Amino acid sequence: MNRVAVVGSGPAGFYTILRILKKRAVHVDLFEALPVPYGLTRFGVAPDHPEVRNCQERFAEVAGSPHFRFYGNTTVGKDVSVSQLLQNYHAVVFAYGAETSRGLNVPGSQLPGVISARDFVGWYNGEPAKQGLKFTLDRTEDVSIVGNGNVALDVARVLLRQPDDLRSTDMPEHAIAALTKSTVKKVHIVGRRGPVQSAFTTKELRELLVEPQVQLDPIVNLTEYIELAKPLGRAEKRKMELLLKGSTSPSAQRTWSLDFMQSPSEFKGEGDLLQSIEWTINTFAPGSKSDVVPTEKSVTTPTDLAVLSIGYKSVELPGMKEAGMTFIKDKGILENHRGHVTGVPGAFAAGWLKTGPTGVIASTMMDAFSVGDEVVSYLESVANTKLPGADDLDLPYAVSWNDWLEIDRQEIDRGKSYGKPREKFVSVPDMLNAL
Amino acid sequence: MLRTILKSPAPVRCIQSSLYRGAVFRPAAMRAFSASAIASHGHIHKPKPGEELHITFITKDGEQIKVEAAQGDNLMDIAQAHGLDVEGACGGSCACSTCHMIIDPEYYDEMEEPSDDENDMLDLAFGLTETSRLGCQVKMTPELDGVRVALPAMTRNLQAKDFNR
Ligand SMILES: Cc1cc2nc3c(=O)[nH]c(=O)nc-3n(C[C@H](O)[C@H](O)[C@H](O)COP(=O)(O)OP(=O)(O)OC[C@H]3O[C@@H](n4cnc5c(N)ncnc54)[C@H](O)[C@@H]3O)c2cc1C
Ligand code: FES
């Protein structure tokens, strides 16, 4: 049987494996840097969206296949090298997602009062690398989120919702405690372009609009923006109708706004709090209904904390270049054609590493299926030489799937006393000590 | 587009009701690798004799597959239980759109209007049509007996709104 290595246990990794195993009997070894699987469905997807995480049940079924092995706590590029995988397997699928966040290069963006959505999300979802972070929530009234995708709305919802409503989710206790002390009153979500070009989806918008005790400020010039952008597609139309209706929570304790056509040009602050953000006002480019260009005009708004939610970015693994792979830095993707990594037969890219960090689980899934098909047809063309797979790798600290099931069981158990679905272990040592 | 799919003269494969016996059914194509194959989801009820409702699924390859179903089961579960390639990533919670199906226009009007929540997810479905629905949200009723349902082709260039910009 052919041997396939997969790097990264997020949706891309698991859906690629699912597709391969549906079509061909192969041995699959899945390498994951953390002791726990599932990638952003554990550390990205909001705790109050448990239904989105249902895909994990399917991933667990895949892991139950007799020819599947899990090597958690095993970082490719460190614990095992890229070249070793290429030698030991007939095919290697890189699906390690987008580790870092895109930054902004404007004055003041390095101030402590400017944080990344990725850090904040990782913190409230119990991602080990983000647990040392401290946020100024107990001294912050006014938050500005730069960027208006669904991640921005997730962050806004977590900041605006009553913390009591989050108690029944799997948000770790330390995050609930910090949010309980939060003094946040206002969240601005600021986009570079107009409302019709906003990246958030109708579902996430609706959720915030119906949230009790949370009120959206009316959007300035909304009808003009809509007129300008006509004709609208179905999804745009439905989203705009919802925005026109707005929200009605007169007794709201917390408010939010959607601001448009602004890009930050300078962050100003003292200590760990911000004082203000200066924004360049944008206008539509000549002849365009959607592209914007900066104007000479600017506006300054007071704010205590800025959250940058302008996208994620993949990183190159050590040893990739030496193996003949090309990492496209500005796009943050591994160069590939339909998933085949350029120049290295048998190497594949899937998920956010292949497509760039956009799209939902559904789109990641469909893309992973297409990569799975490519892997299967590639395997049909290679000689079935005997290869060792992980058998000759020295991985004394690897976490097996059964180990993960034990961690999982204990997390669920810990959750019971809090009345929540699980209380996550939030550090790697705690995860390993559970075993 | 739907009409052409529905009319395609592909072979008709009938699936025997014995399929309902096992909780999980593995279609022939997968049985070859039963050692490693991963079964599809789909938990459905056996229709009472005389109350079978008929559905013809049209796969993305144009193959027509006739099945019998019980009232109350949803189209996604039914399709999965018959080994059809429908993933259903959110397990039928109306939160993913991977169970997108295209309904025969003659039957579409017989159905209740999709809810706001379903429409929100349909907005993200690839290749949306006038008669698109989420399979997990459509329960079989006697009015739908004989319905034809096309499973859209999976396509690489997805239009799903960027999650992250
Ligand atoms: C904040 C946030 C919220 C989201 N919410 C939703 C939502 O509600 N609904 C929805 O449909 N989609 C949502 N998405 C999108 C969804 O999470 C992505 O589409 C999907 O997770 C991408 O899958 P992936 O497998 O490519 O990457 P990831 O999920 O990031 O998986 C990559 C995996 O690789 C591992 N890894 C990294 N480096 C290495 C290495 N060197 N060696 C071994 N392993 C490594 C990581 O630890 C991780 O487990 C959200 C995304 C974000 C960022
Ligand atoms: S299975 Fe997710 S929407 Fe139907």
XYZ file of C-alpha atoms and ligand atoms in Angstrom:
657
model
C 0.000 0.000 0.000
C 1.115 3.548 -0.700
C 2.030 5.765 2.220
C 0.789 9.327 2.469
C 1.904 11.937 5.004
C -0.344 14.867 5.795
C 0.969 17.929 7.624
C -1.670 19.773 9.661
C -4.906 18.425 11.168
C -7.294 21.250 10.295
C -10.197 20.862 7.863
C -7.841 20.827 4.860
C -5.797 17.929 6.242
C -8.782 15.875 7.341
C -10.921 16.452 4.252
C -7.985 15.579 1.993
C -7.505 12.326 3.923
C -11.236 11.603 3.796
C -11.224 11.960 0.038
C -8.100 9.850 -0.471
C -9.365 7.034 1.762
C -12.729 7.034 0.000
C -10.998 6.346 -3.294
C -7.894 4.349 -2.498
C -6.561 2.122 0.243
C -3.415 3.823 1.555
C -1.606 4.256 4.868
C -1.981 7.806 6.153
C 0.166 9.431 8.827
C -1.069 12.824 10.022
C 1.473 15.175 11.622
C 0.202 17.963 13.859
C 2.318 20.513 15.725
C -0.017 20.589 18.742
C -0.997 17.630 20.920
C -4.630 18.303 19.939
C -6.143 18.107 16.447
C -8.579 20.139 14.330
C -6.736 23.422 13.685
C -8.880 26.515 13.403
C -12.080 24.605 14.072
C -10.765 24.396 17.649
C -8.731 27.620 17.865
C -10.491 29.922 15.369
C -14.219 29.187 15.121
C -16.040 31.171 17.797
C -17.012 29.311 20.994
C -20.635 30.382 20.551
C -20.746 28.648 17.156
C -20.582 25.012 18.309
C -22.569 23.809 15.278
C -19.723 24.901 12.990
C -17.458 22.528 14.888
C -19.649 19.536 14.100
C -17.235 18.706 11.283
C -14.928 17.423 14.044
C -17.185 14.394 14.442
C -16.542 13.544 10.831
C -12.804 14.038 11.308
C -12.906 11.630 14.245
C -14.559 9.043 11.984
C -11.745 9.495 9.482
C -9.239 9.004 12.287
C -10.974 5.742 13.146
C -9.862 4.238 9.857
C -7.495 1.295 10.480
C -4.833 2.737 8.191
C -4.706 6.126 9.910
C -2.077 7.198 12.432
C -1.846 10.519 14.264
C 1.448 12.111 15.283
C 0.429 15.048 17.451
C 2.913 17.271 19.256
C 5.095 16.869 16.174
C 6.115 19.969 14.270
C 7.196 19.396 10.698
C 10.349 21.390 10.015
C 11.495 20.841 13.604
C 10.689 17.382 15.007
C 10.693 15.843 11.569
C 12.159 17.450 8.470
C 10.462 18.145 5.189
C 13.068 16.082 3.321
C 12.551 13.115 5.640
C 8.837 13.099 4.871
C 9.485 13.322 1.147
C 11.828 10.322 1.422
C 9.595 8.194 3.610
C 6.265 8.657 1.820
C 4.882 8.269 -1.696
C 3.024 11.542 -1.284
C 3.169 14.391 1.235
C 0.260 16.821 1.620
C 1.117 20.144 3.266
C -2.010 21.519 4.926
C -0.583 23.499 7.808
C -2.801 26.539 7.415
C -1.919 30.162 7.976
C 0.030 30.632 11.183
C 0.580 34.365 11.421
C -1.462 37.463 10.839
C -1.001 40.178 8.303
C 0.352 43.338 9.848
C -0.037 47.010 9.044
C 2.908 49.213 8.376
C 1.732 52.616 9.605
C 3.066 54.778 12.444
C 2.078 53.430 15.835
C 0.960 50.004 14.627
C 3.543 48.426 16.945
C 2.070 50.080 20.053
C 0.822 47.680 22.754
C -2.692 49.078 22.316
C -2.798 47.624 18.798
C -3.431 43.874 18.869
C -4.166 41.303 16.183
C -7.524 39.569 15.922
C -5.590 36.327 15.557
C -4.028 36.830 19.027
C -7.329 37.773 20.609
C -9.219 34.893 18.996
C -6.471 32.419 19.938
C -6.579 33.727 23.501
C -10.336 33.342 23.961
C -10.218 29.923 22.287
C -7.431 28.560 24.505
C -4.660 28.372 21.885
C -1.478 27.579 23.859
C 0.756 30.089 22.044
C -1.612 32.936 22.972
C -2.094 32.275 26.652
C 0.562 34.660 27.978
C -1.203 37.627 26.379
C -2.903 40.247 28.521
C -5.489 42.617 27.154
C -6.635 45.891 28.684
C -10.319 44.964 28.652
C -10.858 46.157 32.236
C -9.682 49.641 31.309
C -11.069 49.880 27.798
C -14.356 51.508 26.816
C -13.907 52.032 23.119
C -12.551 49.395 20.702
C -11.858 49.866 16.990
C -11.595 46.786 14.817
C -9.754 47.335 11.548
C -11.194 45.094 8.834
C -14.754 43.855 8.477
C -14.696 40.151 7.680
C -16.443 37.514 9.763
C -13.473 37.308 12.125
C -13.997 41.005 12.913
C -17.652 40.274 13.668
C -16.679 37.293 15.843
C -14.383 39.535 17.863
C -17.060 42.226 18.118
C -19.664 39.695 19.248
C -17.385 38.311 21.948
C -16.725 41.855 23.184
C -20.365 42.937 23.025
C -22.230 39.885 24.309
C -23.065 39.472 27.957
C -20.292 37.234 29.348
C -22.943 35.170 31.113
C -24.155 34.049 27.702
C -20.697 32.655 26.955
C -20.552 30.570 30.132
C -22.261 27.622 28.518
C -19.769 27.558 25.632
C -16.323 25.979 25.684
C -14.610 29.348 26.083
C -11.910 28.784 28.726
C -12.638 30.099 32.227
C -9.774 32.616 32.210
C -11.223 34.320 29.128
C -14.736 34.375 30.573
C -13.310 35.893 33.758
C -11.492 38.617 31.826
C -14.559 39.375 29.724
C -16.668 39.622 32.866
C -14.427 42.445 34.027
C -14.562 44.144 30.646
C -15.588 47.800 30.602
C -16.094 47.898 26.837
C -19.060 50.059 25.806
C -18.506 50.648 22.134
C -17.060 48.645 19.248
C -16.375 50.225 15.854
C -15.829 47.919 12.902
C -14.035 49.840 10.223
C -13.714 48.866 6.570
C -11.564 50.218 3.786
C -14.392 50.114 1.250
C -18.165 50.621 1.287
C -20.974 48.605 2.905
C -21.751 46.664 -0.263
C -18.106 45.539 -0.447
C -17.978 44.504 3.222
C -16.622 41.007 3.733
C -18.804 39.767 6.612
C -21.651 37.424 5.753
C -25.347 37.942 6.345
C -25.501 35.173 8.908
C -22.913 36.765 11.181
C -24.502 40.187 10.751
C -27.965 38.886 11.642
C -26.578 37.280 14.751
C -25.258 40.577 16.083
C -28.365 42.476 15.067
C -30.664 40.214 17.064
C -28.357 40.144 20.080
C -30.341 41.646 22.953
C -28.821 44.654 24.737
C -26.594 45.433 21.783
C -27.407 48.263 19.401
C -25.987 49.094 15.967
C -25.606 52.803 15.184
C -27.424 53.770 11.986
C -25.070 53.664 9.010
C -24.327 57.008 7.445
C -25.300 57.346 3.754
C -26.257 53.683 3.457
C -28.892 54.222 0.753
C -26.456 56.246 -1.348
C -23.893 53.453 -1.183
C -26.523 50.943 -2.230
C -27.746 53.070 -5.132
C -24.179 53.492 -6.353
C -23.442 49.766 -6.292
C -26.594 48.600 -8.094
C -27.318 46.079 -9.498
C -26.695 43.974 -6.409
C -26.289 40.202 -6.328
C -28.604 38.086 -4.216
C -26.310 37.875 -1.196
C -25.451 41.590 -1.307
C -29.092 42.498 -1.580
C -30.085 40.427 1.421
C -27.211 41.805 3.461
C -28.109 45.401 2.591
C -31.777 44.832 3.448
C -30.685 43.642 6.855
C -28.418 46.654 7.343
C -31.239 49.012 6.368
C -33.443 47.432 9.026
C -30.695 47.791 11.619
C -31.247 46.702 15.205
C -33.650 47.814 17.878
C -32.446 47.412 21.424
C -33.249 50.788 22.974
C -32.065 49.685 26.391
C -28.723 48.577 24.975
C -25.753 48.806 27.295
C -23.285 48.322 24.504
C -23.309 49.756 21.008
C -21.418 49.113 17.831
C -20.925 50.838 14.537
C -19.990 49.847 11.021
C -17.780 52.529 9.540
C -16.727 52.534 5.925
C -14.237 54.049 3.462
C -11.522 54.542 6.102
C -7.970 53.183 6.434
C -5.857 53.764 9.538
C -2.911 56.095 8.937
C -1.613 56.497 12.479
C -2.171 55.008 15.918
C -1.436 57.233 18.917
C -1.261 56.147 22.511
C 0.496 56.078 25.820
C 1.419 53.059 27.887
C -0.679 50.047 26.973
C -3.757 52.058 25.970
C -4.353 53.871 22.725
C -5.673 57.397 22.641
C -6.741 57.853 19.067
C -6.548 56.586 15.526
C -6.132 58.816 12.522
C -7.926 57.514 9.455
C -7.463 58.394 5.817
C -10.820 58.814 4.111
C -11.108 56.757 0.928
C -13.211 57.370 -2.143
C -14.222 55.127 -5.017
C -11.595 54.996 -7.732
C -12.606 56.833 -10.915
C -14.947 54.615 -12.899
C -15.104 51.914 -10.201
C -18.060 50.888 -8.071
C -15.971 48.871 -5.647
C -12.259 49.785 -5.679
C -11.170 52.644 -3.473
C -8.327 55.164 -3.448
C -7.202 57.384 -0.570
C -8.129 61.078 -0.477
C -6.284 63.931 1.208
C -8.937 64.040 3.912
C -8.569 62.395 7.277
C -10.451 62.021 10.521
C -9.259 61.236 14.043
C -11.328 59.150 16.433
C -10.663 58.505 20.116
C -10.213 54.847 21.003
C -8.580 52.735 23.737
C -7.791 49.549 21.863
C -7.354 48.647 18.193
C -7.798 45.101 16.881
C -6.324 44.399 13.453
C -8.438 41.890 11.571
C -6.952 42.175 8.127
C -6.127 38.595 7.393
C -3.953 35.624 8.190
C -0.755 34.539 6.499
C 1.035 31.218 5.984
C 4.719 30.817 6.735
C 7.384 28.820 4.934
C 8.636 25.721 6.765
C 12.372 25.235 7.258
C 13.712 22.882 4.588
C 11.119 23.689 1.947
C 13.442 25.761 -0.168
C 16.164 23.106 0.023
C 13.613 20.532 -1.120
C 12.979 22.639 -4.220
C 9.691 24.276 -3.200
C 8.860 27.929 -3.813
C 7.024 29.877 -1.165
C 5.300 32.964 -2.556
C 5.875 35.442 0.239
C 3.500 38.253 -0.641
C 0.551 35.901 -1.134
C 1.670 33.643 1.701
C 1.094 30.449 -0.271
C 3.170 27.501 -1.436
C 3.536 27.643 -5.211
C 1.422 24.887 -6.714
C -0.637 23.889 -9.686
C -3.997 22.340 -8.725
C -2.367 21.311 -5.462
C 0.811 19.811 -6.958
C 3.694 21.705 -5.368
C 5.718 23.156 -8.206
C 8.957 21.297 -8.881
C 8.494 18.480 -6.348
C 6.513 15.477 -7.629
C 4.586 13.829 -4.799
C 4.353 17.014 -2.738
C 0.924 18.657 -2.463
C -0.547 21.758 -0.860
C -4.078 22.003 0.514
C -6.243 24.422 2.494
C -5.282 27.942 3.420
C -1.652 27.196 2.561
C -2.779 26.561 -1.019
C -5.654 28.983 -1.498
C -4.550 31.803 0.771
C -6.361 32.481 4.033
C -9.866 33.047 2.738
C -13.046 31.057 2.669
C -15.101 29.051 5.090
C -14.837 25.394 6.055
C -17.143 24.516 3.154
C -14.799 26.066 0.599
C -11.736 24.577 2.294
C -13.471 21.203 2.121
C -14.258 21.370 -1.573
C -10.750 22.474 -2.320
C -9.323 19.675 -0.184
C -11.462 17.154 -2.085
C -9.976 18.352 -5.357
C -6.469 17.974 -3.913
C -7.391 14.503 -2.644
C -8.375 13.563 -6.196
C -5.027 14.826 -7.475
C -3.174 12.765 -4.854
C -5.102 9.629 -5.810
C -4.399 10.001 -9.512
C -0.753 10.741 -8.757
C -0.481 7.577 -6.638
C -1.914 5.547 -9.486
C 1.115 6.546 -11.544
C 3.893 5.833 -9.026
C 5.579 2.527 -8.328
C 4.386 0.927 -5.120
C 7.853 0.671 -3.604
C 8.081 -0.249 0.057
C 8.576 2.905 2.096
C 8.910 3.164 5.895
C 6.498 6.039 6.547
C 6.778 7.086 10.189
C 8.178 3.699 11.266
C 11.814 4.797 11.106
C 11.216 8.310 12.438
C 12.400 9.058 15.939
C 9.348 10.656 17.561
C 9.416 9.788 21.272
C 7.103 12.654 22.259
C 4.436 12.109 19.650
C 0.834 12.105 20.824
C -1.243 9.295 19.297
C -4.919 9.436 18.410
C -5.744 7.414 21.507
C -3.774 9.934 23.566
C -5.870 12.716 22.061
C -9.041 10.788 22.877
C -7.869 10.704 26.495
C -7.189 14.474 26.484
C -10.603 14.948 24.895
C -12.272 12.817 27.548
C -10.626 14.765 30.356
C -11.521 18.118 28.828
C -15.146 17.087 28.567
C -15.008 15.847 32.137
C -13.508 19.125 33.389
C -16.272 20.989 31.584
C -18.995 19.187 33.533
C -18.364 21.035 36.789
C -18.782 24.338 34.941
C -21.824 23.184 33.006
C -20.059 23.543 29.693
C -19.262 21.110 26.874
C -15.556 21.101 27.742
C -12.913 23.017 29.648
C -9.894 23.048 27.373
C -6.346 22.513 28.505
C -4.727 25.753 27.406
C -1.038 24.876 27.579
C 0.960 22.128 25.902
C 2.380 20.875 29.248
C -1.167 20.620 30.671
C -2.263 18.666 27.604
C 0.693 16.299 27.947
C 0.302 15.967 31.711
C -3.201 14.664 31.126
C -1.612 11.528 29.658
C -29.348 24.431 -16.151
C -31.392 22.308 -13.833
C -33.737 21.210 -16.581
C -30.889 19.856 -18.644
C -29.518 17.975 -15.686
C -32.907 16.518 -14.924
C -33.428 15.375 -18.482
C -30.065 13.715 -18.963
C -30.614 10.152 -20.200
C -28.260 8.546 -17.723
C -28.802 4.968 -16.547
C -31.244 4.541 -13.716
C -29.972 2.550 -10.775
C -32.527 1.321 -8.306
C -31.525 0.844 -4.755
C -33.183 -1.966 -2.898
C -34.964 -1.301 0.326
C -32.704 -3.838 2.026
C -30.350 -0.908 2.374
C -32.315 0.397 5.257
C -31.283 -2.526 7.411
C -27.816 -1.423 8.381
C -27.365 1.887 10.151
C -24.635 2.762 7.711
C -24.513 1.721 4.118
C -21.422 1.422 1.985
C -22.016 1.808 -1.715
C -20.458 -0.607 -4.153
C -17.766 1.818 -5.241
C -16.442 1.973 -1.726
C -16.768 -1.652 -0.823
C -13.647 -2.467 -2.807
C -11.593 -0.738 -0.136
C -13.770 -1.654 2.776
C -10.710 -2.004 4.978
C -10.029 1.689 4.850
C -13.176 3.161 3.372
C -15.017 5.733 5.385
C -18.737 5.320 5.432
C -21.052 8.179 4.781
C -23.296 9.601 7.451
C -27.029 9.510 7.235
C -29.422 8.062 9.753
C -32.826 7.516 8.294
C -36.046 5.665 9.014
C -37.469 2.771 7.124
C -40.692 3.925 5.444
C -43.854 2.126 6.532
C -45.118 -0.255 3.839
C -47.364 1.662 1.480
C -46.069 5.028 2.680
C -42.807 5.046 0.751
C -41.966 8.426 -0.741
C -39.923 8.402 -3.937
C -36.938 10.567 -4.733
C -34.681 10.548 -7.766
C -31.255 11.955 -7.032
C -29.218 13.100 -9.995
C -25.519 12.896 -9.246
C -22.983 15.329 -10.561
C -22.082 12.771 -13.235
C -25.681 12.786 -14.391
C -26.509 9.367 -13.002
C -30.083 8.998 -11.730
C -30.557 7.165 -8.471
C -34.055 6.286 -7.292
C -34.621 5.819 -3.601
C -37.529 5.327 -1.261
C -37.744 7.418 1.858
C -39.859 7.911 4.940
C -41.805 11.041 5.736
C -39.894 13.407 8.003
C -36.381 12.398 6.991
C -34.365 15.157 5.361
C -32.843 15.082 1.897
C -29.276 15.215 3.156
C -29.630 12.247 5.488
C -31.444 10.319 2.782
C -28.770 11.032 0.177
C -25.973 10.118 2.574
C -27.654 6.923 3.688
C -27.632 5.856 0.054
C -23.931 6.514 -0.288
C -24.291 9.659 -2.377
C -21.504 12.175 -2.174
C -22.978 14.821 0.130
C -20.711 15.872 2.945
C -22.864 17.867 5.356
C -19.958 19.427 7.243
C -22.047 20.932 10.047
C -24.041 17.759 10.566
C -27.309 19.277 9.413
C -27.204 22.390 11.637
C -27.777 24.857 8.807
C -24.320 26.300 9.347
C -22.188 25.261 6.377
C -24.003 24.976 2.973
C -22.137 21.806 1.969
C -25.471 19.995 1.584
C -26.626 22.310 -1.216
C -29.070 20.602 -3.609
C -31.101 21.754 -6.571
C -34.787 20.909 -6.521
C -36.998 20.104 -9.478
C -38.833 23.418 -10.115
C -42.200 21.647 -10.236
C -41.724 20.569 -6.653
C -39.858 23.585 -5.352
C -43.072 25.565 -5.027
C -44.631 22.785 -2.966
C -42.048 23.321 -0.295
C -42.162 25.773 2.524
C -40.099 28.903 1.948
C -36.551 28.593 3.213
C -36.028 30.320 6.568
C -33.820 33.406 6.905
C -31.139 31.217 8.430
C -31.237 28.833 5.487
C -31.154 31.715 3.012
C -28.138 33.159 4.814
C -26.279 29.900 4.215
C -27.587 29.520 0.655
C -26.005 32.906 -0.056
C -22.661 31.142 0.363
C -23.441 28.049 -1.699
C -21.575 27.587 -4.928
C -23.623 27.615 -8.110
C -26.818 28.815 -6.466
C -29.983 28.459 -8.567
C -33.564 29.685 -8.239
C -34.558 26.337 -6.776
C -31.573 25.686 -4.527
C -32.126 24.374 -1.022
C -30.011 23.012 1.787
C -30.668 19.282 1.856
C -30.527 19.151 5.647
C -33.396 21.627 5.914
C -35.833 19.879 3.575
C -37.925 17.176 5.212
C -39.814 14.731 3.051
C -43.588 15.156 2.962
C -46.206 13.335 0.863
C -46.363 16.420 -1.414
C -42.755 15.780 -2.383
C -43.328 12.185 -3.472
C -41.583 11.761 -6.831
C -39.304 14.789 -6.465
C -36.103 14.949 -8.462
C -33.073 16.456 -6.770
C -29.774 17.333 -8.431
C -26.526 17.308 -6.490
C -24.425 20.180 -7.791
C -20.914 19.532 -9.051
C -18.154 20.478 -6.665
C -16.077 23.157 -8.241
C -12.618 24.382 -7.535
C -13.069 28.090 -7.978
C -15.264 28.787 -5.056
C -17.102 31.993 -4.659
C -17.805 31.614 -0.970
C -17.339 35.026 0.513
C -13.929 35.605 1.924
C -13.944 34.822 5.563
C -11.181 37.049 6.486
C -10.612 40.222 4.584
C -11.059 33.286 13.637
C -11.634 32.391 12.588
C -12.958 31.983 12.675
C -13.502 31.161 11.690
N -14.806 30.798 11.804
C -15.363 30.034 10.824
C -16.744 29.690 10.887
O -17.472 30.069 11.814
N -17.251 28.925 9.883
C -16.478 28.494 8.849
O -16.988 27.800 7.965
N -15.172 28.809 8.764
C -14.602 29.578 9.717
N -13.283 29.931 9.609
C -12.497 29.442 8.461
C -11.918 28.030 8.709
O -11.375 27.973 9.992
C -10.855 27.716 7.638
O -11.505 27.670 6.390
C -10.133 26.377 7.841
O -9.827 26.149 9.181
C -8.839 26.306 7.033
O -8.324 25.001 7.175
P -6.766 24.584 7.085
O -6.767 23.139 7.373
O -6.199 25.065 5.817
O -6.013 25.383 8.248
P -6.046 25.238 9.835
O -7.427 24.997 10.309
O -5.342 26.410 10.359
O -5.183 23.911 10.168
C -3.779 23.892 10.099
C -3.198 22.931 11.127
O -1.797 22.734 10.870
C -1.086 22.736 12.097
N 0.321 23.105 11.824
C 0.817 24.340 11.587
N 2.152 24.268 11.377
C 2.505 22.966 11.453
C 3.748 22.259 11.328
N 4.880 22.899 11.033
N 3.746 20.923 11.510
C 2.591 20.263 11.794
N 1.392 20.890 11.913
C 1.341 22.220 11.739
C -1.836 23.730 12.947
O -1.566 23.553 14.319
C -3.283 23.425 12.560
O -3.807 22.417 13.378
C -12.710 30.750 10.592
C -11.384 31.170 10.507
C -10.844 31.977 11.487
C -9.432 32.419 11.354
S -25.227 20.115 6.570
Fe -24.461 22.072 6.997
S -25.994 23.327 6.159
Fe -26.782 21.366 5.770
